[in-house]
PDB file of C-alpha atoms in Angstrom:
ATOM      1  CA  UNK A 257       0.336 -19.779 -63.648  1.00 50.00           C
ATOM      2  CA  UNK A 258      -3.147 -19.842 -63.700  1.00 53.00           C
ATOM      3  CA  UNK A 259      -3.842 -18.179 -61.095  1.00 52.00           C
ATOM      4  CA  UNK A 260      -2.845 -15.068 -61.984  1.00 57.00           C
ATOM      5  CA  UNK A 261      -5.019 -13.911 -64.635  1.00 59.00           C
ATOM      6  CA  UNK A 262      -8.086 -14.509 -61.705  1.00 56.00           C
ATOM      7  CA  UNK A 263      -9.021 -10.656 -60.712  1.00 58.00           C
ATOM      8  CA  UNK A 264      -9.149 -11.499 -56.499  1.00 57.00           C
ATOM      9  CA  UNK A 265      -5.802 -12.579 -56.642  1.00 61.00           C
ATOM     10  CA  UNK A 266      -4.527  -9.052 -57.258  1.00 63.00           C
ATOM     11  CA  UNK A 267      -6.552  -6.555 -54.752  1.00 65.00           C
ATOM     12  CA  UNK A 268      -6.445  -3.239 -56.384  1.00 69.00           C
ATOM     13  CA  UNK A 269      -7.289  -0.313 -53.050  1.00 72.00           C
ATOM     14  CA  UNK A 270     -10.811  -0.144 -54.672  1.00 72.00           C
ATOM     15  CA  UNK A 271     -10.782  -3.766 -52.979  1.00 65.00           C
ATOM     16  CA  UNK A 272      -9.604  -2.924 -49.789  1.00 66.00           C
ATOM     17  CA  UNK A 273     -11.744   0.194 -49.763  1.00 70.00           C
ATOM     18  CA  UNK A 274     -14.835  -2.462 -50.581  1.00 72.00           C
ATOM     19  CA  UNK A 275     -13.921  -4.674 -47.343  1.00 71.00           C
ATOM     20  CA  UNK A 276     -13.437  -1.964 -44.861  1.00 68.00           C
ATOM     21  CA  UNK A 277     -16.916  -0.081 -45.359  1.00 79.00           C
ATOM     22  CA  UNK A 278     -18.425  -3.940 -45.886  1.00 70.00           C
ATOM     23  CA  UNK A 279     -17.111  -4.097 -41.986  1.00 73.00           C
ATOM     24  CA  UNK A 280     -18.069  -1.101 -40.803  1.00 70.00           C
ATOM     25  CA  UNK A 281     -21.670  -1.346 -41.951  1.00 70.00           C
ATOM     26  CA  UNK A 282     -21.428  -4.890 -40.244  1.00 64.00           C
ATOM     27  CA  UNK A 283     -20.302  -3.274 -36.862  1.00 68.00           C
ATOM     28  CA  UNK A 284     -22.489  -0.243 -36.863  1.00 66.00           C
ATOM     29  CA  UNK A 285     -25.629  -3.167 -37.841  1.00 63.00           C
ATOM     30  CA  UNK A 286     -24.393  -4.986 -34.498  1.00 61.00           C
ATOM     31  CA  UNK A 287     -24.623  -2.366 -32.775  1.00 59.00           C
ATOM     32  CA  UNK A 288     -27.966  -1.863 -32.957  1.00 61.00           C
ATOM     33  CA  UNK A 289     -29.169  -5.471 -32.175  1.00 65.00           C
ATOM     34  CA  UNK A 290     -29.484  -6.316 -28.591  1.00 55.00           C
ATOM     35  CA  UNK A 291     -31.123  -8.669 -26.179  1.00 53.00           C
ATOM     36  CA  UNK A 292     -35.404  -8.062 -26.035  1.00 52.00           C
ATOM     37  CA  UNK A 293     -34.400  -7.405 -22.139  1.00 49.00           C
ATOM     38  CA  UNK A 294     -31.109  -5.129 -22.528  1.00 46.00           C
ATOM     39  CA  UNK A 295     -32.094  -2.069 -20.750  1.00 45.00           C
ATOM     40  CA  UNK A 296     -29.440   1.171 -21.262  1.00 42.00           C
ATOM     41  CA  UNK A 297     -30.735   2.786 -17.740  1.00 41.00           C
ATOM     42  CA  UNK A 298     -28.461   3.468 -14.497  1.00 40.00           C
ATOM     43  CA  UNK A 299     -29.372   3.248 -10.858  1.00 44.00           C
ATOM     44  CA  UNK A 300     -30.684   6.338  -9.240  1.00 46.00           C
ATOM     45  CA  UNK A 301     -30.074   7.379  -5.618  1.00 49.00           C
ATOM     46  CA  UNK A 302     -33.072   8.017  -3.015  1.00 48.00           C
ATOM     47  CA  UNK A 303     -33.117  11.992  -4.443  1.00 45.00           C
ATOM     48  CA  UNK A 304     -33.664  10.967  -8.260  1.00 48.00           C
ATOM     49  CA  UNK A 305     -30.239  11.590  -9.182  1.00 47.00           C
ATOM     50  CA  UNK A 306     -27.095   9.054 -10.079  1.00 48.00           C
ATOM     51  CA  UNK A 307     -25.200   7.873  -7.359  1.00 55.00           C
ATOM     52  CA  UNK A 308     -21.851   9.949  -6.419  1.00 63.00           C
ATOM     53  CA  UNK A 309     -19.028   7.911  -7.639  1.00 81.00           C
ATOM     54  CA  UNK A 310     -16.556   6.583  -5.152  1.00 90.00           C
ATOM     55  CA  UNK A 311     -14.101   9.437  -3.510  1.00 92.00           C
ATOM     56  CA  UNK A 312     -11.021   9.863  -5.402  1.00 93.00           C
ATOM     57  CA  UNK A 313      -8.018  10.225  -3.227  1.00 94.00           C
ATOM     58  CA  UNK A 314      -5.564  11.950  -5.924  1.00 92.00           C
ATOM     59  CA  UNK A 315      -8.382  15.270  -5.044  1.00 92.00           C
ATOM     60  CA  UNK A 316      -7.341  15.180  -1.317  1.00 93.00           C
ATOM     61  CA  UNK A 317      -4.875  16.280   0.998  1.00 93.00           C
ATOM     62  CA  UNK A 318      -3.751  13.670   3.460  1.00 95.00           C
ATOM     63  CA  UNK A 319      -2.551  14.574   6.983  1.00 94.00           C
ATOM     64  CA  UNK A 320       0.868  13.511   6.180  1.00 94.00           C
ATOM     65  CA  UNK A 321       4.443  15.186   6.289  1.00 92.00           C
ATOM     66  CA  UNK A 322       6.792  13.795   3.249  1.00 92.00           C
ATOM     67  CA  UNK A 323       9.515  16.728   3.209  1.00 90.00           C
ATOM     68  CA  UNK A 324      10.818  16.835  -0.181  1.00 92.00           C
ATOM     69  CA  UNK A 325       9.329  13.540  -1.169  1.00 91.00           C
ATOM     70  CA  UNK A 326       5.809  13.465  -2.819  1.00 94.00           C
ATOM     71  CA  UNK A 327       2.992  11.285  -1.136  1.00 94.00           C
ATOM     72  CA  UNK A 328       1.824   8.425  -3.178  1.00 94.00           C
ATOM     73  CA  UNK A 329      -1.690   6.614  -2.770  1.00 95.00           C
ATOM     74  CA  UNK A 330      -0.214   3.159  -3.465  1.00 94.00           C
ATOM     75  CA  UNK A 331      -3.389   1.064  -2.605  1.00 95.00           C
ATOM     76  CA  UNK A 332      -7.064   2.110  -2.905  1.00 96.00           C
ATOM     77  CA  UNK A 333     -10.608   0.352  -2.747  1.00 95.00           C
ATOM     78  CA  UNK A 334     -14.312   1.122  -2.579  1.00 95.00           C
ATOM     79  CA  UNK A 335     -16.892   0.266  -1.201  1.00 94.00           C
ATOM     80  CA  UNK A 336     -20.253   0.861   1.072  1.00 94.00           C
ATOM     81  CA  UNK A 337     -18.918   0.861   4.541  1.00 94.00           C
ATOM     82  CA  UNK A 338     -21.598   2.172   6.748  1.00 91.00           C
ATOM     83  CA  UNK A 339     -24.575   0.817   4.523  1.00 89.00           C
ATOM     84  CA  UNK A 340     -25.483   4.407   3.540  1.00 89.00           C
ATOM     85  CA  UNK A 341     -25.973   3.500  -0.203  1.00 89.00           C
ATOM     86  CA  UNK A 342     -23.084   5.514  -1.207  1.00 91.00           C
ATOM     87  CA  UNK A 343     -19.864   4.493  -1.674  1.00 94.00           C
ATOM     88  CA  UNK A 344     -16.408   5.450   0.541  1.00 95.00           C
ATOM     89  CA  UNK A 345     -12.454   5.004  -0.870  1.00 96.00           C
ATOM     90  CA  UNK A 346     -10.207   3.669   1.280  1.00 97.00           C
ATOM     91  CA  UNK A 347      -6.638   4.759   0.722  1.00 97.00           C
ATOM     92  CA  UNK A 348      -3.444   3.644   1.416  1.00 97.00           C
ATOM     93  CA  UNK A 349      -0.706   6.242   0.990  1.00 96.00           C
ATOM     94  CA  UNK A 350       2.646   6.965   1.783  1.00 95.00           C
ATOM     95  CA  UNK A 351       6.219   9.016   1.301  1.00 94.00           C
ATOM     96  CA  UNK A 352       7.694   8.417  -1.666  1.00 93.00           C
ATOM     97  CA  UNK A 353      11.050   6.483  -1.723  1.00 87.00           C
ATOM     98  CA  UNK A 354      13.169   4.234  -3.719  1.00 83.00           C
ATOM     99  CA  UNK A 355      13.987   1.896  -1.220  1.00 79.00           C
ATOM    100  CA  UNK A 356      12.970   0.440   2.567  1.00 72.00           C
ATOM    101  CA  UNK A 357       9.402  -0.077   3.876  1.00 74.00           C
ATOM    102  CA  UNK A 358       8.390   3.532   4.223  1.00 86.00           C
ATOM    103  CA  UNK A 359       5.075   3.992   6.827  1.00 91.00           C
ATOM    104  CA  UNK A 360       1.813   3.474   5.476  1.00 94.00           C
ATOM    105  CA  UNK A 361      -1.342   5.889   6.620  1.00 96.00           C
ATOM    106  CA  UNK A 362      -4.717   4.280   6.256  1.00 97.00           C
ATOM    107  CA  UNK A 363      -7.396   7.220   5.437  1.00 97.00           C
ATOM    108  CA  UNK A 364     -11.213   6.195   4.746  1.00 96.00           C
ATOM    109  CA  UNK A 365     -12.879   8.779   2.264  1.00 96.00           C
ATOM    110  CA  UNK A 366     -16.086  10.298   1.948  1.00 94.00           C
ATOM    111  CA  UNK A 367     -17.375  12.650  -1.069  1.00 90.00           C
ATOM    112  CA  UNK A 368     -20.088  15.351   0.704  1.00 87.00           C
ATOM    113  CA  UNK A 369     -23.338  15.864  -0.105  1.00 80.00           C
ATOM    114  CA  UNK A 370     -22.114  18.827  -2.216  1.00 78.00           C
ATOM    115  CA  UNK A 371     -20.867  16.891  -5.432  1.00 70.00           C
ATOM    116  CA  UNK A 372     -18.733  19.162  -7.222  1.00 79.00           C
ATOM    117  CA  UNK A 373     -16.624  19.712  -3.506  1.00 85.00           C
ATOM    118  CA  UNK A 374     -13.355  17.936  -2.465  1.00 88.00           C
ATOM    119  CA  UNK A 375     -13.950  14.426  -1.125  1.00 92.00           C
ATOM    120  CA  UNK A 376     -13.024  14.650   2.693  1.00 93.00           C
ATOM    121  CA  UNK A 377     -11.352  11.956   5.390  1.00 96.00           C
ATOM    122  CA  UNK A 378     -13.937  10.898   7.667  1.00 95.00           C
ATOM    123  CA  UNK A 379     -11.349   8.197   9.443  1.00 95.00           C
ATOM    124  CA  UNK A 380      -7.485   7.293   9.625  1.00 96.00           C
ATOM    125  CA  UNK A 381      -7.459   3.317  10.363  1.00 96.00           C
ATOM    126  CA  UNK A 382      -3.598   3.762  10.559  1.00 95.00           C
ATOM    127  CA  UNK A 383      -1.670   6.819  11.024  1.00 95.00           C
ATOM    128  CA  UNK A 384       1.679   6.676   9.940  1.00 94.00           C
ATOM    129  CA  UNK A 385       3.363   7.312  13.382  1.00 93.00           C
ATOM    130  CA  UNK A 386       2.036   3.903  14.298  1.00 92.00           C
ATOM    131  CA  UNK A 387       5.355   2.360  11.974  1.00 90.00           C
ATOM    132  CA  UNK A 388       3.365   0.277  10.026  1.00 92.00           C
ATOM    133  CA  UNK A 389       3.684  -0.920   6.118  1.00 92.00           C
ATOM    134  CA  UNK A 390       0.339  -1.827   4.458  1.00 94.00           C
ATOM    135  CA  UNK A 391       0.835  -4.749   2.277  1.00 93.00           C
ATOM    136  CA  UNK A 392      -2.705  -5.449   1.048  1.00 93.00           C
ATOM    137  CA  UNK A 393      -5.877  -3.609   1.302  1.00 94.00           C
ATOM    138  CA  UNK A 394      -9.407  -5.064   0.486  1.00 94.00           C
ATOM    139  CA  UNK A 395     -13.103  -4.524   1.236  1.00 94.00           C
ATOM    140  CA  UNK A 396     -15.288  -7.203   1.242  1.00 93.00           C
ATOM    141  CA  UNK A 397     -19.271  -7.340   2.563  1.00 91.00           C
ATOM    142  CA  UNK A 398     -18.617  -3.851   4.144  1.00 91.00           C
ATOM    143  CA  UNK A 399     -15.694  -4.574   5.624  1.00 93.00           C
ATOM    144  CA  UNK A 400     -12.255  -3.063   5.253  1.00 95.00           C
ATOM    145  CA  UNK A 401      -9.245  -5.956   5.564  1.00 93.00           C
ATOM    146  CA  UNK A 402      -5.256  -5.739   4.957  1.00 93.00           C
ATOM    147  CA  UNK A 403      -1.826  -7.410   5.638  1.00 93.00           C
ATOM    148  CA  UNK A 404       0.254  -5.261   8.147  1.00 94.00           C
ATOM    149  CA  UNK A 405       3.822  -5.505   8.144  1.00 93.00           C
ATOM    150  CA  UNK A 406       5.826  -3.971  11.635  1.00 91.00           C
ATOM    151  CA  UNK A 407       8.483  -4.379  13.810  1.00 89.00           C
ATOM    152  CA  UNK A 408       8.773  -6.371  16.816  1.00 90.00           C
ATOM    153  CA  UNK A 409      11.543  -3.927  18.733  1.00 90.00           C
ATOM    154  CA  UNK A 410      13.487  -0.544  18.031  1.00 87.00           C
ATOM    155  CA  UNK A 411      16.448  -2.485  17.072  1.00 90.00           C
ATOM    156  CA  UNK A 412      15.196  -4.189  13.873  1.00 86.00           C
ATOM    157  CA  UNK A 413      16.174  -2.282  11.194  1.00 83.00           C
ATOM    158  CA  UNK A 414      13.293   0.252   9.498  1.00 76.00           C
ATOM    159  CA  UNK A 415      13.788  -1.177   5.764  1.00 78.00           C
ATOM    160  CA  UNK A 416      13.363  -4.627   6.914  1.00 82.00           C
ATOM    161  CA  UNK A 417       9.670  -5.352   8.605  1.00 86.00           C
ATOM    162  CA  UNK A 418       9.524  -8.561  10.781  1.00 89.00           C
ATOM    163  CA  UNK A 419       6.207  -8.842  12.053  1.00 90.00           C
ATOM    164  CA  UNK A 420       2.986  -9.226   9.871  1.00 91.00           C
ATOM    165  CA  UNK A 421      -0.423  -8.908  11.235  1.00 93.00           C
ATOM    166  CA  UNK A 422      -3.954  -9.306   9.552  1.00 94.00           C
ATOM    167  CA  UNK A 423      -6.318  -6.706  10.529  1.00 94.00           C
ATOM    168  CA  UNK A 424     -10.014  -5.994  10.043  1.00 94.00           C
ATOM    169  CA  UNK A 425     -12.146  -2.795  10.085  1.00 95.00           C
ATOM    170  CA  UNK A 426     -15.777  -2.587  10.143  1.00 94.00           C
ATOM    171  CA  UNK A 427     -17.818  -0.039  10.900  1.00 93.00           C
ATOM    172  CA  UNK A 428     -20.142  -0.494  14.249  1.00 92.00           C
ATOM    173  CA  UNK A 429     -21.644   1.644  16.135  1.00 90.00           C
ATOM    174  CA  UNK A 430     -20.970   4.764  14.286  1.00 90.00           C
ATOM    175  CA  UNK A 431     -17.223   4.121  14.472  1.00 92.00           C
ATOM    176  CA  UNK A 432     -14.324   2.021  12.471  1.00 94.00           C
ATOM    177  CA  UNK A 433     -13.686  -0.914  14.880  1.00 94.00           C
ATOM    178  CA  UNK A 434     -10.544  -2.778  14.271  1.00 94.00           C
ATOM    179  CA  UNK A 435      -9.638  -6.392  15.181  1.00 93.00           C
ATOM    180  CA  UNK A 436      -7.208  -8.954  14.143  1.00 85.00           C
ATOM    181  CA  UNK A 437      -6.594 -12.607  14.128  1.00 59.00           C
ATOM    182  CA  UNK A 438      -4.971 -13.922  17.351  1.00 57.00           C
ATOM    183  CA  UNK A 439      -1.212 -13.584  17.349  1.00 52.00           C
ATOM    184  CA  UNK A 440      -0.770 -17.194  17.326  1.00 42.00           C
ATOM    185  CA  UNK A 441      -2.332 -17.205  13.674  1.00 43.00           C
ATOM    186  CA  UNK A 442      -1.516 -13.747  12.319  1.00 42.00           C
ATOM    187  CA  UNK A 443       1.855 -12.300  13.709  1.00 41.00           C
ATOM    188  CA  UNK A 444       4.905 -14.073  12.438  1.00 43.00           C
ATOM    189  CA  UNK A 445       8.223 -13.443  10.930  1.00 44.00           C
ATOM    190  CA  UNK A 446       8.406 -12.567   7.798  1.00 45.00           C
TER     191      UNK A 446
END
């Protein structure tokens, strides 16, 4: 064949070596370019320094009893909820298990003025004697919102939740005030 005698038809490494600094002087050139109004600079707080980062709930210890079981933090958002400027967590968390609807315990977070200290709870929205199940956990505009799955008597069985209610927190007042929809919307069987 013809072909065959053509040098770029067989690469030698001295080829390959060619192409991958040709691309890597290509990427490092890119990255170099940018827009006339990028700007590399991140937001400062009201003291000059960079905002705290949200509370992480893996550094805290949540009033809850799991025996031998660990306690898992199975849902978690942030967000400003009292319009401070800094941000809280939210955490959902729980015992451990393989199977039924363990209860859920709804804990909102705050990091202290101290940065480098443990964050701290500064609310429970749902303690976990309450026998409820959190099935979904958002924040939106300030306000804290989830699915909540229950029981409707003693007798239904604790693996198998019947009742599901949507509830809101927001914070007024200086306090977490919860609502929910009316029961003809939001409790039904599930």
């Amino acid at each position: 064949m013809a072909g065959q005698d053509l040098l770029h038809t067989q690469p030698r490494p001295m080829h390959w070596l060619a192409t991958a600094t040709a691309i890597s002087a290509v990427v490092a050139a890119a990255s170099f370019i940018q827009p006339p109004d990028a700007t590399a600079t991140t937001a400062r707080d009201a003291t000059g320094l960079h905002p705290a980062a949200a509370p992480d709930p893996s550094k805290v210890t949540f009033p809850v009893v799991c025996g031998p079981n660990r306690l898992d933090v199975v849902k978690k958002a942030s967000g400003d909820l009292d319009g401070d400027g800094t941000a809280e967590t939210v955490a959902v968390v729980r015992c451990h298990s393989e199977m039924g609807s363990p209860p859920s315990g709804v804990y909102v977070l705050a990091q202290p003025s101290e940065r480098r200290a443990a964050p701290r709870i500064v609310a429970t929205l749902l303690a976990p004697a309450q026998q409820r199940s959190v099935q979904t956990l958002t924040i939106k505009d300030g306000a804290i919102s989830g699915a909540v799955l229950g029981y409707s008597t003693h007798d239904i069985p604790r693996c198998c939740p019947d009742v599901r209610k949507s509830l809101k927190w927001q914070w007024k007042g200086g306090k977490f005030v919860q609502s929910e929809l009316p029961a003809s919307v939001s409790t039904r069987r599930v």
